[in-house]
Short mmCIF file of C-alpha atoms in Angstrom, two decimals:
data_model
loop_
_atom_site.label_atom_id
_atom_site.label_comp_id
_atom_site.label_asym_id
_atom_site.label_seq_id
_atom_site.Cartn_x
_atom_site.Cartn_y
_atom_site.Cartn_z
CA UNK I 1 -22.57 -1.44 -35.23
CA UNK I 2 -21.01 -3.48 -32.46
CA UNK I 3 -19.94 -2.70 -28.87
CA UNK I 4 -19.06 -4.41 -25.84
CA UNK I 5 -20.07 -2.59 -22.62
CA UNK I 6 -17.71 -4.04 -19.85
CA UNK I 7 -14.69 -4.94 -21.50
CA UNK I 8 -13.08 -5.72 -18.40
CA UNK I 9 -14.75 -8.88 -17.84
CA UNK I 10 -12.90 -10.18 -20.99
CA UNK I 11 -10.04 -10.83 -18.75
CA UNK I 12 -11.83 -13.87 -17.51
CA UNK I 13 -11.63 -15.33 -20.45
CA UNK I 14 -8.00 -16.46 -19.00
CA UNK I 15 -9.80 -19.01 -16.98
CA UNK I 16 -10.85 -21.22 -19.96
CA UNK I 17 -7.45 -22.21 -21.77
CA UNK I 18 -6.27 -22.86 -17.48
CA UNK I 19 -9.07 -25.19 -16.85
CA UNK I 20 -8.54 -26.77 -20.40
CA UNK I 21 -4.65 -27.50 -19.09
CA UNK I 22 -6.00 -28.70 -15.72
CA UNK I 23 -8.35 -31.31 -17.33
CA UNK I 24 -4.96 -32.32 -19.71
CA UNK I 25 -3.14 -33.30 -16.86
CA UNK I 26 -5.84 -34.63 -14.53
CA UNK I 27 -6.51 -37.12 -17.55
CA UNK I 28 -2.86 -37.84 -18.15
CA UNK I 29 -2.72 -38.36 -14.15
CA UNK I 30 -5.15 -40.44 -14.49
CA UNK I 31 -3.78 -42.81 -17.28
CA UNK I 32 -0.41 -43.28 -15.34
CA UNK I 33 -2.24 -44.05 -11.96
CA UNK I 34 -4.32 -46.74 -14.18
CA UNK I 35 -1.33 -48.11 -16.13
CA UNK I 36 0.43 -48.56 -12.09
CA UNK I 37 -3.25 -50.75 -11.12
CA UNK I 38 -3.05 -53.09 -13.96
CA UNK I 39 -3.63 -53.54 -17.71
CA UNK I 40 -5.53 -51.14 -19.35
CA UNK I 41 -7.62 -53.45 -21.10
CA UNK I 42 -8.85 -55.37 -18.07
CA UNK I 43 -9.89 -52.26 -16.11
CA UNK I 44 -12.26 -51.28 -19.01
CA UNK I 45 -13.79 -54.64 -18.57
CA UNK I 46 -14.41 -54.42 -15.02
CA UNK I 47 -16.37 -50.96 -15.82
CA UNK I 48 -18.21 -52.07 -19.11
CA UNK I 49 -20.66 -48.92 -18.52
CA UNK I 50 -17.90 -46.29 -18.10
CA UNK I 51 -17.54 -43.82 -21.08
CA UNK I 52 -14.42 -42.81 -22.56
CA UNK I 53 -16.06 -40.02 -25.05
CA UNK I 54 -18.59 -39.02 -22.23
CA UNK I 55 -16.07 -36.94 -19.87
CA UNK I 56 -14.83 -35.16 -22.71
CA UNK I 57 -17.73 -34.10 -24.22
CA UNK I 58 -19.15 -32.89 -20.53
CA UNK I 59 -16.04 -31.04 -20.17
CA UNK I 60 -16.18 -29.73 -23.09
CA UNK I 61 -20.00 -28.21 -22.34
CA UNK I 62 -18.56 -26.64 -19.20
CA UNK I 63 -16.05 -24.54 -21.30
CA UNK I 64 -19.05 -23.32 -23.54
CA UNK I 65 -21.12 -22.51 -20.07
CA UNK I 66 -18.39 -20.39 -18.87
CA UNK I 67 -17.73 -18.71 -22.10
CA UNK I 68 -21.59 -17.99 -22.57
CA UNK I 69 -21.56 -16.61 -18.89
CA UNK I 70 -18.17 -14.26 -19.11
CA UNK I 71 -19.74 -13.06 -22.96
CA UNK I 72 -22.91 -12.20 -20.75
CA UNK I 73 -20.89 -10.11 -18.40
CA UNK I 74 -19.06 -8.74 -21.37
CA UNK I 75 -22.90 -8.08 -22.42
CA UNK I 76 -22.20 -7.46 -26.44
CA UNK I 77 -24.71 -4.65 -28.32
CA UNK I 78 -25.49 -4.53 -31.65
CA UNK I 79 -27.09 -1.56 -33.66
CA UNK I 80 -29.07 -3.06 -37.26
CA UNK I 81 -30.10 0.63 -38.28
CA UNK I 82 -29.23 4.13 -39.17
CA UNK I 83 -31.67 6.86 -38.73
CA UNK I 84 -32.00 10.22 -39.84
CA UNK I 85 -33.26 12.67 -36.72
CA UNK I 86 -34.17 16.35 -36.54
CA UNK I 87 -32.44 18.18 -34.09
CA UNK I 88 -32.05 21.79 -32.61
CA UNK I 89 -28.74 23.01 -31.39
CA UNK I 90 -26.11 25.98 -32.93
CA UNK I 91 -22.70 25.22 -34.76
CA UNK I 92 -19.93 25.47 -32.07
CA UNK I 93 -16.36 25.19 -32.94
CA UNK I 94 -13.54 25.12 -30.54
CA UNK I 95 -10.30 26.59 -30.80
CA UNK I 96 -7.60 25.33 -28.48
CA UNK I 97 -4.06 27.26 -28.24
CA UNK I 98 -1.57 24.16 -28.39
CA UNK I 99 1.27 26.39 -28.78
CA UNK I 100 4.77 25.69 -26.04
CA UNK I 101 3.59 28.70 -23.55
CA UNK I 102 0.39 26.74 -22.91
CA UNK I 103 2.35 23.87 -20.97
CA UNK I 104 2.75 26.26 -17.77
CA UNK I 105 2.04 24.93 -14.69
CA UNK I 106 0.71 28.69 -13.40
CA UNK I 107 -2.66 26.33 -13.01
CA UNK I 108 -3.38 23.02 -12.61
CA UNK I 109 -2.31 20.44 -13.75
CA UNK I 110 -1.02 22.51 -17.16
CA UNK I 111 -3.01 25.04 -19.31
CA UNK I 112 -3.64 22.84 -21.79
CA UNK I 113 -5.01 20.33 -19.86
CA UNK I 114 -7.03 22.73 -18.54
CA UNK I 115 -8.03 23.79 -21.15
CA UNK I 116 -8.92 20.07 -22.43
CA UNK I 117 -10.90 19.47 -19.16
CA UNK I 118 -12.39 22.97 -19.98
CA UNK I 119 -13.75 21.63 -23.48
CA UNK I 120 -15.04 18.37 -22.03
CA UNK I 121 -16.75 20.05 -19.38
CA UNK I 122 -18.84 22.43 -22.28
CA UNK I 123 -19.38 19.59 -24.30
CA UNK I 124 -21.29 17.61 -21.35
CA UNK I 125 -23.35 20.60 -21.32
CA UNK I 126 -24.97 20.20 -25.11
CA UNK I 127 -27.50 18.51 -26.14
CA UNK I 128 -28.72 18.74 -30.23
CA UNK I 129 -25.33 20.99 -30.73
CA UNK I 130 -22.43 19.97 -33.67
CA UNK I 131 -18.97 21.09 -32.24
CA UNK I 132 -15.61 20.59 -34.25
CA UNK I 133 -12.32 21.43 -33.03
CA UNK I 134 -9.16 23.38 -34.18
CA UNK I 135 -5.39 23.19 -32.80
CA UNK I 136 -3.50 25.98 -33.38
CA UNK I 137 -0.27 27.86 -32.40
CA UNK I 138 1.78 29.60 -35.29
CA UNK I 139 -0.67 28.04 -37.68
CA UNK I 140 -4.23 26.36 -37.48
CA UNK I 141 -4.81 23.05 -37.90
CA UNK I 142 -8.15 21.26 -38.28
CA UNK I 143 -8.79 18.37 -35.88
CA UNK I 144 -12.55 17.42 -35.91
CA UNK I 145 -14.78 18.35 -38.61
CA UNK I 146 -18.38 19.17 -37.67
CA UNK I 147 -20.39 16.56 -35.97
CA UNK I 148 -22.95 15.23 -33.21
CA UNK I 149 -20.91 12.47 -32.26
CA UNK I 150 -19.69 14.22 -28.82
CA UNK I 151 -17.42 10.50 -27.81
CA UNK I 152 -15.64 11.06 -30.80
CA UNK I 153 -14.85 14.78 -29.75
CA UNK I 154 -13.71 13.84 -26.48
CA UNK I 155 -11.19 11.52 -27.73
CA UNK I 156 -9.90 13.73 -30.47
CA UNK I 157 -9.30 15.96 -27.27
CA UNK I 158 -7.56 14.22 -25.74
CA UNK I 159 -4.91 13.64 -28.37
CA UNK I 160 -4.13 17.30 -28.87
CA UNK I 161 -0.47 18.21 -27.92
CA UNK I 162 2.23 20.96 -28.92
CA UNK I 163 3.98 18.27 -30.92
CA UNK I 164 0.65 18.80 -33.17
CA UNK I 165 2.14 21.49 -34.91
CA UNK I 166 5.35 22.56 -35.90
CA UNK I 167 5.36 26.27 -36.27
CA UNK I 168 5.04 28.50 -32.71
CA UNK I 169 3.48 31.50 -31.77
CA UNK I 170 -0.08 31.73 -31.11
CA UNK I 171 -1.72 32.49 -34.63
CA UNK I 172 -5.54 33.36 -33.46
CA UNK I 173 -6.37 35.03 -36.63
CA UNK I 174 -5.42 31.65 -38.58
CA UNK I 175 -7.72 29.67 -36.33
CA UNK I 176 -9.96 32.29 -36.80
CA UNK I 177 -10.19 32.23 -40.44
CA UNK I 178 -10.14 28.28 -40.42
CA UNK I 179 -12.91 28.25 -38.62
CA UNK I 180 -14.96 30.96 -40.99
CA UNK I 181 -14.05 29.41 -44.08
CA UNK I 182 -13.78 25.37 -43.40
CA UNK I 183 -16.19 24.76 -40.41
CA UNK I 184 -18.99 26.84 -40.90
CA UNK I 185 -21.43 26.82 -44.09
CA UNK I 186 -22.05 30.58 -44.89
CA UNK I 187 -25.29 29.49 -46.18
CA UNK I 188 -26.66 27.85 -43.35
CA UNK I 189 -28.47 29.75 -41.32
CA UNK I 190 -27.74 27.87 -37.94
CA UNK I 191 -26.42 30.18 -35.08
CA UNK I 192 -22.62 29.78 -34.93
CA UNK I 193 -19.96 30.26 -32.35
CA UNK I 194 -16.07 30.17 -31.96
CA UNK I 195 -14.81 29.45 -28.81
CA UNK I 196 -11.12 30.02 -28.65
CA UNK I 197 -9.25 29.15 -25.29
CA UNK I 198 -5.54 30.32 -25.18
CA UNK I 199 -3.22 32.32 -23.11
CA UNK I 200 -2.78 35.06 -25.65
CA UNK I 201 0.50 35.57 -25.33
CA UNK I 202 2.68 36.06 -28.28
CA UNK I 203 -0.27 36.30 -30.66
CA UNK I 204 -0.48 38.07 -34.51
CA UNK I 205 -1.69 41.47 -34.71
CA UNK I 206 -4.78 40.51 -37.71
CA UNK I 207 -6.68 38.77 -34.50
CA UNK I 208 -8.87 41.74 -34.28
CA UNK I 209 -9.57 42.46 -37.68
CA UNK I 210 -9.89 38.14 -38.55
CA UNK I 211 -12.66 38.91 -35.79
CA UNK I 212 -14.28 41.49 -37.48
CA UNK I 213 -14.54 39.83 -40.78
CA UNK I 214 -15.98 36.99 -38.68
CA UNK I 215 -18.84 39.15 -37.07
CA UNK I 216 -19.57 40.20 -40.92
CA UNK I 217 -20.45 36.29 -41.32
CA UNK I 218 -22.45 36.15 -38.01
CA UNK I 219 -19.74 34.70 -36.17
CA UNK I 220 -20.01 34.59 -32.51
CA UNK I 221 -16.68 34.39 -30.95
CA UNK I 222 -16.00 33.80 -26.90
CA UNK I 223 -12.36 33.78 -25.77
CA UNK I 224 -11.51 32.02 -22.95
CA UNK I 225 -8.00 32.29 -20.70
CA UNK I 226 -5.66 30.43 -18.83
CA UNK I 227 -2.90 31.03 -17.08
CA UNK I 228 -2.05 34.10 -14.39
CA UNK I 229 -0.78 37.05 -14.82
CA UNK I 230 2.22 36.82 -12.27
CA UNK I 231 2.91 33.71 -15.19
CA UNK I 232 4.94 30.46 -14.95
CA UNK I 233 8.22 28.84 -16.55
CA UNK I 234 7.43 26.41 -19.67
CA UNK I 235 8.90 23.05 -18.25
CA UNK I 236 9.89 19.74 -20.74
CA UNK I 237 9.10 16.70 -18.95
CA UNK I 238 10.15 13.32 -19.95
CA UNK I 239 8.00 10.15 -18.23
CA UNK I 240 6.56 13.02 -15.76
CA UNK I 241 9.56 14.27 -14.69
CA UNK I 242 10.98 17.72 -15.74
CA UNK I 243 14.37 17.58 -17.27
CA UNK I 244 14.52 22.15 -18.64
CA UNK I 245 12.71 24.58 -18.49
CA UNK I 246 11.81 26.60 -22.17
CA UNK I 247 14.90 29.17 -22.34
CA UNK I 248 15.04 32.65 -24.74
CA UNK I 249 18.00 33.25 -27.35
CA UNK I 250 20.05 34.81 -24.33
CA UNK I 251 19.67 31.35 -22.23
CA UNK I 252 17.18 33.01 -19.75
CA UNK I 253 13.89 31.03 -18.36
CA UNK I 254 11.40 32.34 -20.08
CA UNK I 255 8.14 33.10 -18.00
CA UNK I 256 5.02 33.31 -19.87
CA UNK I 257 2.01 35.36 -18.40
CA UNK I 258 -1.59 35.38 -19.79
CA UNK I 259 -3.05 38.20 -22.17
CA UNK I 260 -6.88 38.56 -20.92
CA UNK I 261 -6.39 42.21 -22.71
CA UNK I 262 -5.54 40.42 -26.40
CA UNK I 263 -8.40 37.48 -25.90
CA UNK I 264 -11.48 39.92 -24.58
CA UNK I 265 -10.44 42.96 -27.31
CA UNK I 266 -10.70 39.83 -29.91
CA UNK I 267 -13.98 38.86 -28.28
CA UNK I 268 -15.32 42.40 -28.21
CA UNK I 269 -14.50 42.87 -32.44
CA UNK I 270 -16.80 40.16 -33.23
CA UNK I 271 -19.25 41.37 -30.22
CA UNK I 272 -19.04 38.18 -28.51
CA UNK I 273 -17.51 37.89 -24.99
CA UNK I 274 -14.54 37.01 -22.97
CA UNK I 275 -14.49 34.63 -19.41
CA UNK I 276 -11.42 33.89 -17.17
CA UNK I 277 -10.88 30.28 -17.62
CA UNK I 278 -8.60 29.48 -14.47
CA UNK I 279 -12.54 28.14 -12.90
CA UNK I 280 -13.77 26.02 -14.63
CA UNK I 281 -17.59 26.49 -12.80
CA UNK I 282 -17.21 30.21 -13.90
CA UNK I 283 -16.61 29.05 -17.64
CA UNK I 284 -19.41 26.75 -17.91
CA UNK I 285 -21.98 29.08 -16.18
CA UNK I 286 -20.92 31.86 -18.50
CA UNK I 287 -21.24 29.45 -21.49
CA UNK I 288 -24.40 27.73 -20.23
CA UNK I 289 -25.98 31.42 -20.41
CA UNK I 290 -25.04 32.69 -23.71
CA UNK I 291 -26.29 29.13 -25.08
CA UNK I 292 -29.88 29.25 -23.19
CA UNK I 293 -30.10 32.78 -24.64
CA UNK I 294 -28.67 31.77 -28.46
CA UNK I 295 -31.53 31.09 -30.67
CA UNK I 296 -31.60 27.07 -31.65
CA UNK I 297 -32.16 26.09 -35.48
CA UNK I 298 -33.27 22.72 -36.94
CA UNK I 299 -31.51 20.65 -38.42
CA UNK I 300 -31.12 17.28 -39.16
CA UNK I 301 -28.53 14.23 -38.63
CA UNK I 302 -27.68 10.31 -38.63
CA UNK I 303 -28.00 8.26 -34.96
CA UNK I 304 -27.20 4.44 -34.74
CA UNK I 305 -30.86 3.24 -33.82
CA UNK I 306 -31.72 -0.13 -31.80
CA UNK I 307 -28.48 -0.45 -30.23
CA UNK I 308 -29.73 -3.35 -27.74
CA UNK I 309 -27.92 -5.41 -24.92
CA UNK I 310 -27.56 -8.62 -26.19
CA UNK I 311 -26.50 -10.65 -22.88
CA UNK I 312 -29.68 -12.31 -22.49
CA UNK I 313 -28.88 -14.94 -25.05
CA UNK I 314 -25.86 -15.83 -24.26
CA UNK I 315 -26.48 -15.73 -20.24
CA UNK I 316 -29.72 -18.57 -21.71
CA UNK I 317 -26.84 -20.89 -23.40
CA UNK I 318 -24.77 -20.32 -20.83
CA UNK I 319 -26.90 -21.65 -18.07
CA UNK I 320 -28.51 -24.46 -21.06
CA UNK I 321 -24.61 -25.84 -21.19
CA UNK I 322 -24.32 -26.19 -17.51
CA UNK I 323 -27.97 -28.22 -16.90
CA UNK I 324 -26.76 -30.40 -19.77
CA UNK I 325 -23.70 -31.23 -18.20
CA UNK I 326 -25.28 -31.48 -14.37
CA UNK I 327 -27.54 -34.54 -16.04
CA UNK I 328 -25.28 -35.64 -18.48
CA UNK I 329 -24.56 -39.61 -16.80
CA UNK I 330 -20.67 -40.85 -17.43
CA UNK I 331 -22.34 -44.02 -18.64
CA UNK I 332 -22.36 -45.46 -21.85
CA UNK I 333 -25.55 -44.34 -23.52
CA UNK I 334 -27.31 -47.64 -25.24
CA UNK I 335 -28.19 -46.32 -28.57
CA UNK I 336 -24.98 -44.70 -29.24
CA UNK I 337 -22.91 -47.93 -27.91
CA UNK I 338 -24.87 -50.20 -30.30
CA UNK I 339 -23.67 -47.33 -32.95
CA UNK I 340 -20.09 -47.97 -31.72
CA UNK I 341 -19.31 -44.14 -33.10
CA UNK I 342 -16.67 -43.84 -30.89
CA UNK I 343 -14.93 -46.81 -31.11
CA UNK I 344 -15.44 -47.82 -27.43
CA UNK I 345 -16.33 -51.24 -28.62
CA UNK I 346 -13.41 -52.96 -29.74
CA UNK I 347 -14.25 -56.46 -31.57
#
């Protein structure tokens, strides 16, 4: 495995193919201002000692310095093995509404941002957990199978829109059933929960009994909402700025309002527990608790081992280029002009 820590610093890599242009034309200015002097020929013989190669090849150790130093900032890792570690966590799967309704501004900045920065906020919480993650709206849809990898969450996250899914409505009981039957291994015996975050308006009526069936299999399921119940207008936006607003079949605005009475009646059939999710301190305390007071199992998984800074070697060659080129002389070295490799001696 490979990783650079500050990308950033890659920028400075600019600097090398500028100084590489400056040195072009300081040695073409150079040329012209000899060539306006006097012959070429007869200025090398009045500095027998001077190098032609020399210059280069110091300028050329410069470029390496810098490069060394800016990789150094960059400060590369590498992993060289894969090792298997025992862990103890539960099975958490999270189910986030990405149906139209869910783009009301009622809170801040949308719902299902919120909702996103809701998820994040839970997952910075775990520790030895697996999560995966479902979008649905009128159908489920599975985005991240179950892992450890909690960066690789995030980012799948981050990606989920309404565009996601073509079919609206808010379809619970399909995310519900996805998540029995795809995400969790009946025959595992780790702890599991469902966390479903929605507005749950316009949902099926089999939410209830999908969470019933899901108790059967020791399901766990916590509904969270967002959204008010005064409700907001759905707007469209187009490079941040709105251009409609959702309308019904008779060309009204529609206003959609949150459900808490749908999300905590599906959290009560599977004897879990529902949470207002307009705070986001009130979510994670809520969830916090009912994870300190789950029961952890064992179980074991794959972590990139030795993944070590590696700037230390190139920060040494960076600073080895530079002291060669501080004590590298312009002058003709006497060995190497006997050699003639360049061809600074002409006969």
């Amino acid at each position: 495995m490979f990783e650079l820590e500050e990308k950033n610093y890659l920028y400075l890599m600019l600097i090398i193919p500028i100084l590489v242009l400056l040195f072009l034309y300081v040695q073409y200015w150079k040329r012209k201002k000899q060539l306006e002097f006097g012959d070429l020929d007869l200025i090398k013989k009045l500095s027998p000692e001077k190098s032609v190669f020399k210059p280069v090849l110091k300028f050329i150790f410069v470029l390496l310095g810098l490069t060394c130093l800016i990789i150094a900032l960059v400060n590369p890792k590498m992993g060289t093995k894969i090792e298997k570690v025992k862990r103890q966590g539960i099975d958490i799967v999270f189910a986030i509404d990405v149906s139209k309704s869910m783009l009301a501004e009622d809170v801040a900045p949308n719902r299902l941002e919120k909702s996103k920065q809701i998820v994040s906020q839970i997952i910075n919480q775990l520790g030895g957990d697996k999560i995966g993650i479902i979008a649905y709206s009128g159908s489920a849809f599975p985005v991240l199978p179950m892992t450890s990898d909690y960066a690789v969450g995030k980012m799948f996250l981050q990606s989920m829109n309404p565009g996601m899914i073509s079919s609206q409505g808010t379809s619970i009981d399909q995310a519900i059933d996805l998540a029995s039957t795809n995400f969790f291994n009946k025959k595992d015996k780790t702890n599991k929960l469902l966390i479903i975050i929605s507005d749950g308006e316009d949902h099926s009526d089999n939410a209830e009994s999908a969470a019933e069936e899901a108790q059967k299999l020791g399901l766990k399921i916590i509904t969270i909402g967002v959204g008010t119940e005064k409700g907001g207008v759905i707007p469209f936006r187009k490079n941040g700025v709105i251009e409609a607003y959702q309308k019904d079949k008779d060309g009204q605005t529609v206003v959609t309002k949150r459900n808490a009475t749908v999300l905590a009646a599906i959290a009560k059939a599977s004897k879990g527990g529902y949470v207002d999710g307009n705070s986001t301190k009130t979510v994670i305390d809520y969830i916090k608790k009912r994870l300190d007071n789950t029961q952890k199992s064992e179980f074991e998984g794959t972590m990139m081992a030795d993944l070590k800074s590696q700037f230390q070697w190139f920060l040494g060659f960076g600073f080895f280029f530079l002291f060669v080129d501080v004590f590298m002389l312009e002058k003709r070295t006497k060995w190497v002009r006997k050699m003639n490799l360049f061809n600074e001696e002409k006969e």
